[in-house]
Amino acid sequence: MASARELYDKGAHTQFLALLPDLLADGHAAASSRRELDQARLSSVYSLSAALLLKLGSYEQARLTADRARTWAEVSGSPLAAAAASHELAIVLRHQDRGEEAQALMESAAAGVEATGLRTDAASSAYAQMLCTLAYTAARGGRRTEALAMAEEARRAARRLPPLAPAGRLFPISPAAVDLYTVGVHWALGDAGAALEAGQNLRSEHFPTAERKARLGTDMARAWWAWGRPEQTARALLDAHRASPGEVRDRPAIRGIVTELAQRHPRAAGVRELRAAVSAPAS
């Protein structure tokens, strides 16, 4: 599981996929002990696998995988494992235009985590993540007031967390990560200017993993693209590619921006370099 998380955090998606069958087999073998911890770990394996499949745009497979994560979370009785599984399933539902179901699922998951009393950083991280996902889901549904209120509540929930999330945490959220989610919330609401303002003070050093560093680049690129700034879009995507090539190359929505840039603004600064980088064979 540690190896899989490391590959995910690097954006090494192909290597993670190759590891996945053995990882799931080991997880099921461990869960046969019927110990709650082993069952929760198997749920976490399925949740991380669903997160990977979501990045690759394999939504039906991600749906099945997230369902299995929820099943094993229920068996284990772990509220954090249940929250992780619900988080991935909600994202699948959102991509399938089932926003109301996603919202209800996340509200239930957030309530379950809150009921633990939030006595640990791990629980507080899970709660802040639930609020971030609720905010983004509301934004994608056009519910502006609710989205902004949830984003602000997530920011308050993250204040007690360390500046950098510890390695291996189920929900690697931090104050800076919440700010990055706020960029996405504003973008989803169609307010590119507010998205750019929300991200203007964020830097790659605020994030501990290559995946999060690249996510900063891709989220800012989406905002710049919506703002009609091709050169800044290309620059942000090049930053993302330098942090983790897979985060640009393997995500269908981001590749779509690269394609549009190359078609509509082939002579803009950075576009030719970006297209060459994304088209190069994966190392």
Coordinates of C-alpha atoms in Angstrom, one line a residue:
M1 CA 0.0 0.0 0.0
A2 CA 2.9 2.4 0.8
S3 CA 4.4 1.6 -2.6
A4 CA 1.1 2.2 -4.3
R5 CA 0.6 5.5 -2.5
E6 CA 4.1 6.6 -3.5
L7 CA 3.4 5.8 -7.2
Y8 CA 0.1 7.7 -7.0
D9 CA 1.8 10.7 -5.4
K10 CA 4.4 10.7 -8.2
G11 CA 1.8 10.5 -10.9
A12 CA 3.3 7.2 -12.0
H13 CA -0.1 5.9 -13.2
T14 CA 1.1 3.1 -15.5
Q15 CA 3.3 1.6 -12.8
F16 CA 0.5 1.8 -10.3
L17 CA -1.9 -0.1 -12.7
A18 CA 0.8 -2.8 -13.1
L19 CA 1.0 -3.2 -9.3
L20 CA -2.8 -3.2 -8.7
P21 CA -3.7 -6.9 -9.2
D22 CA -1.1 -8.1 -6.7
L23 CA -2.0 -5.3 -4.3
L24 CA -5.7 -6.2 -4.3
A25 CA -4.8 -9.9 -3.9
D26 CA -2.6 -9.1 -0.9
G27 CA -5.3 -6.9 0.5
H28 CA -7.9 -9.6 0.3
A29 CA -5.6 -12.2 1.8
A30 CA -4.9 -9.9 4.7
A31 CA -8.7 -9.1 5.2
S32 CA -9.4 -12.8 5.5
S33 CA -8.1 -12.4 9.1
R34 CA -11.4 -10.6 9.8
R35 CA -9.5 -8.0 11.8
E36 CA -11.1 -4.6 11.4
L37 CA -7.8 -2.9 10.6
D38 CA -7.0 -5.3 7.7
Q39 CA -10.6 -4.8 6.4
A40 CA -10.1 -1.0 6.6
R41 CA -6.8 -1.3 4.8
L42 CA -8.5 -3.2 2.0
S43 CA -11.1 -0.5 1.7
S44 CA -8.3 2.0 1.4
V45 CA -6.7 0.0 -1.4
Y46 CA -9.9 0.1 -3.3
S47 CA -10.4 3.9 -2.6
L48 CA -6.9 4.7 -3.9
S49 CA -7.5 2.5 -6.9
A50 CA -10.7 4.4 -7.6
A51 CA -8.9 7.7 -7.3
L52 CA -6.4 6.5 -10.0
L53 CA -9.2 5.3 -12.3
L54 CA -10.9 8.6 -12.0
K55 CA -7.8 10.4 -13.1
L56 CA -7.6 8.2 -16.2
G57 CA -11.3 8.9 -17.0
S58 CA -12.3 5.2 -16.4
Y59 CA -15.5 6.2 -14.6
E60 CA -17.4 2.9 -14.8
Q61 CA -14.4 1.0 -13.4
A62 CA -14.0 3.7 -10.8
R63 CA -17.6 3.3 -9.8
L64 CA -17.2 -0.5 -9.2
T65 CA -14.0 0.0 -7.3
A66 CA -15.5 2.7 -5.1
D67 CA -18.5 0.5 -4.4
R68 CA -16.1 -2.2 -3.2
A69 CA -14.3 0.3 -1.1
R70 CA -17.6 1.3 0.6
T71 CA -18.5 -2.4 1.2
W72 CA -15.2 -3.1 3.0
A73 CA -15.4 0.1 4.9
E74 CA -18.8 -0.9 6.2
V75 CA -17.5 -4.3 7.2
S76 CA -14.5 -2.7 9.0
G77 CA -16.6 -0.1 10.8
S78 CA -14.0 2.6 10.2
P79 CA -15.5 6.0 9.7
L80 CA -12.3 7.3 8.0
A81 CA -12.3 4.4 5.5
A82 CA -16.0 5.0 4.9
A83 CA -15.3 8.7 4.3
A84 CA -12.5 7.9 1.8
A85 CA -14.8 5.4 -0.1
S86 CA -17.7 7.9 -0.2
H87 CA -15.4 10.6 -1.4
E88 CA -14.3 8.6 -4.5
L89 CA -17.8 7.4 -5.2
A90 CA -19.2 11.0 -5.0
I91 CA -16.6 12.1 -7.6
V92 CA -17.7 9.3 -9.9
L93 CA -21.4 10.3 -9.5
R94 CA -20.5 13.9 -10.2
H95 CA -18.8 12.9 -13.4
Q96 CA -21.9 10.9 -14.3
D97 CA -24.1 14.1 -13.9
R98 CA -25.6 12.8 -10.7
G99 CA -24.7 15.8 -8.6
E100 CA -27.6 15.5 -6.1
E101 CA -26.7 12.0 -5.2
A102 CA -23.0 13.0 -4.9
Q103 CA -24.0 15.8 -2.6
A104 CA -26.2 13.7 -0.4
L105 CA -23.4 11.0 -0.1
M106 CA -20.8 13.6 0.9
E107 CA -23.1 15.2 3.4
S108 CA -23.6 11.8 5.1
A109 CA -19.9 11.1 5.0
A110 CA -19.0 14.5 6.5
A111 CA -21.6 13.9 9.3
G112 CA -20.1 10.5 10.0
V113 CA -16.6 12.0 10.4
E114 CA -17.8 14.9 12.5
A115 CA -19.6 12.5 14.8
T116 CA -16.1 11.1 15.8
G117 CA -15.5 14.4 17.6
L118 CA -12.6 15.3 15.4
R119 CA -10.1 14.6 18.2
T120 CA -7.2 13.7 15.9
D121 CA -5.5 15.4 13.0
A122 CA -6.5 12.4 10.8
A123 CA -10.2 13.0 11.5
S124 CA -9.9 16.7 11.1
S125 CA -8.2 16.1 7.7
A126 CA -11.0 13.8 6.6
Y127 CA -13.6 16.4 7.7
A128 CA -11.8 19.2 5.8
Q129 CA -11.6 17.0 2.7
M130 CA -15.3 16.2 2.9
L131 CA -16.1 19.9 3.0
C132 CA -13.8 20.7 0.1
T133 CA -15.5 18.0 -2.0
L134 CA -19.0 19.3 -0.9
A135 CA -18.0 22.8 -2.0
Y136 CA -16.8 21.6 -5.4
T137 CA -19.8 19.4 -6.0
A138 CA -22.1 22.3 -5.1
A139 CA -20.1 24.6 -7.4
R140 CA -20.5 22.1 -10.3
G141 CA -24.2 22.1 -9.6
G142 CA -24.4 25.9 -9.8
R143 CA -25.2 26.4 -6.1
R144 CA -22.9 29.4 -5.6
T145 CA -23.9 30.4 -2.0
E146 CA -23.6 26.8 -0.7
A147 CA -20.3 26.2 -2.5
L148 CA -18.6 29.3 -1.1
A149 CA -20.0 28.7 2.4
M150 CA -18.6 25.1 2.3
A151 CA -15.2 26.3 1.0
E152 CA -15.0 28.8 3.9
E153 CA -16.0 26.1 6.4
A154 CA -13.3 23.9 5.0
R155 CA -10.8 26.7 5.5
R156 CA -11.8 27.0 9.1
A157 CA -11.6 23.2 9.6
A158 CA -8.1 23.1 8.2
R159 CA -6.6 25.9 10.4
R160 CA -5.5 23.4 13.1
L161 CA -3.7 21.1 10.6
P162 CA 0.0 21.2 9.9
P163 CA 1.3 23.2 6.9
L164 CA 2.3 20.0 5.1
A165 CA 0.3 16.8 5.4
P166 CA 2.3 13.9 6.9
A167 CA 3.3 11.1 4.4
G168 CA 0.8 8.3 4.2
R169 CA -2.2 10.1 5.6
L170 CA -5.5 8.9 4.2
F171 CA -6.6 12.5 3.5
P172 CA -3.4 14.5 2.8
I173 CA -5.1 17.9 3.3
S174 CA -3.5 21.1 4.5
P175 CA -4.5 24.8 4.6
A176 CA -2.8 25.3 1.3
A177 CA -4.6 22.3 -0.2
V178 CA -7.9 23.8 0.9
D179 CA -6.9 27.0 -0.9
L180 CA -6.2 25.0 -4.0
Y181 CA -9.7 23.5 -3.8
T182 CA -11.0 27.0 -3.6
V183 CA -9.4 27.7 -6.9
G184 CA -11.4 24.8 -8.4
V185 CA -14.6 26.0 -6.7
H186 CA -14.4 29.4 -8.3
W187 CA -13.5 27.9 -11.7
A188 CA -16.5 25.6 -11.5
L189 CA -18.7 28.6 -10.7
G190 CA -17.4 30.2 -13.9
D191 CA -15.5 32.9 -12.1
A192 CA -12.0 32.6 -13.5
G193 CA -10.9 35.9 -12.1
A194 CA -11.7 34.8 -8.5
A195 CA -10.0 31.4 -9.2
L196 CA -6.8 33.1 -10.2
E197 CA -7.0 35.4 -7.2
A198 CA -7.5 32.5 -4.9
G199 CA -4.4 30.8 -6.2
Q200 CA -2.1 33.8 -6.6
N201 CA -0.2 33.1 -3.4
L202 CA 0.1 29.3 -3.8
R203 CA 3.5 27.9 -4.6
S204 CA 4.7 24.4 -5.3
E205 CA 6.6 24.3 -2.1
H206 CA 3.3 24.4 -0.2
F207 CA 2.6 20.8 -1.4
P208 CA 4.6 17.7 -0.4
T209 CA 4.0 15.5 -3.3
A210 CA 4.6 15.7 -7.1
E211 CA 0.9 14.9 -7.7
R212 CA -0.2 18.0 -5.6
K213 CA 2.4 20.2 -7.1
A214 CA 1.2 19.2 -10.6
R215 CA -2.4 19.7 -9.5
L216 CA -1.6 23.3 -8.6
G217 CA -0.4 23.8 -12.2
T218 CA -3.3 22.1 -13.8
D219 CA -5.9 23.9 -11.7
M220 CA -4.3 27.3 -12.4
A221 CA -4.1 26.4 -16.1
R222 CA -7.8 25.7 -16.2
A223 CA -8.4 29.2 -14.7
W224 CA -6.0 30.9 -17.1
W225 CA -7.6 29.1 -20.0
A226 CA -11.1 30.1 -18.9
W227 CA -9.7 33.7 -18.6
G228 CA -8.5 33.5 -22.2
R229 CA -4.8 33.6 -21.5
P230 CA -3.0 31.0 -23.7
E231 CA 0.6 31.8 -22.7
Q232 CA -0.2 31.7 -19.0
T233 CA -2.1 28.5 -19.5
A234 CA 0.8 26.9 -21.3
R235 CA 3.2 28.0 -18.6
A236 CA 1.1 26.5 -15.8
L237 CA 0.8 23.2 -17.7
L238 CA 4.5 23.1 -18.3
D239 CA 5.0 23.6 -14.5
A240 CA 2.6 20.8 -13.9
H241 CA 4.4 18.6 -16.4
R242 CA 7.8 19.2 -14.8
A243 CA 6.3 18.2 -11.4
S244 CA 4.5 15.1 -12.7
P245 CA 4.2 14.3 -16.4
G246 CA 1.4 11.8 -15.8
E247 CA -0.9 14.5 -14.3
V248 CA -0.9 16.3 -17.7
R249 CA -0.4 13.4 -20.1
D250 CA -2.9 10.9 -18.5
R251 CA -5.9 13.1 -17.5
P252 CA -8.3 13.4 -20.5
A253 CA -9.6 16.9 -19.5
I254 CA -6.0 18.3 -19.2
R255 CA -4.9 16.7 -22.5
G256 CA -8.0 18.4 -24.0
I257 CA -6.7 21.8 -23.0
V258 CA -3.3 20.9 -24.5
T259 CA -4.9 19.9 -27.8
E260 CA -7.0 23.1 -27.9
L261 CA -4.0 25.2 -27.2
A262 CA -2.1 23.6 -30.0
Q263 CA -5.0 24.1 -32.4
R264 CA -6.0 27.6 -31.5
H265 CA -2.7 29.2 -30.4
P266 CA 0.1 27.2 -32.0
R267 CA 2.5 30.2 -31.8
A268 CA 1.8 31.3 -28.3
A269 CA 4.9 31.1 -26.0
G270 CA 5.3 27.6 -24.5
V271 CA 2.6 25.9 -26.6
R272 CA 5.1 24.1 -28.9
E273 CA 7.2 23.0 -25.9
L274 CA 4.2 21.8 -24.1
R275 CA 2.8 19.8 -27.0
A276 CA 6.2 18.1 -27.5
A277 CA 6.5 17.3 -23.8
V278 CA 3.0 15.7 -23.7
S279 CA 3.5 13.8 -26.9
A280 CA 6.9 12.3 -25.9
P281 CA 6.8 8.6 -24.8
A282 CA 6.4 8.1 -21.1
S283 CA 9.8 7.2 -19.5

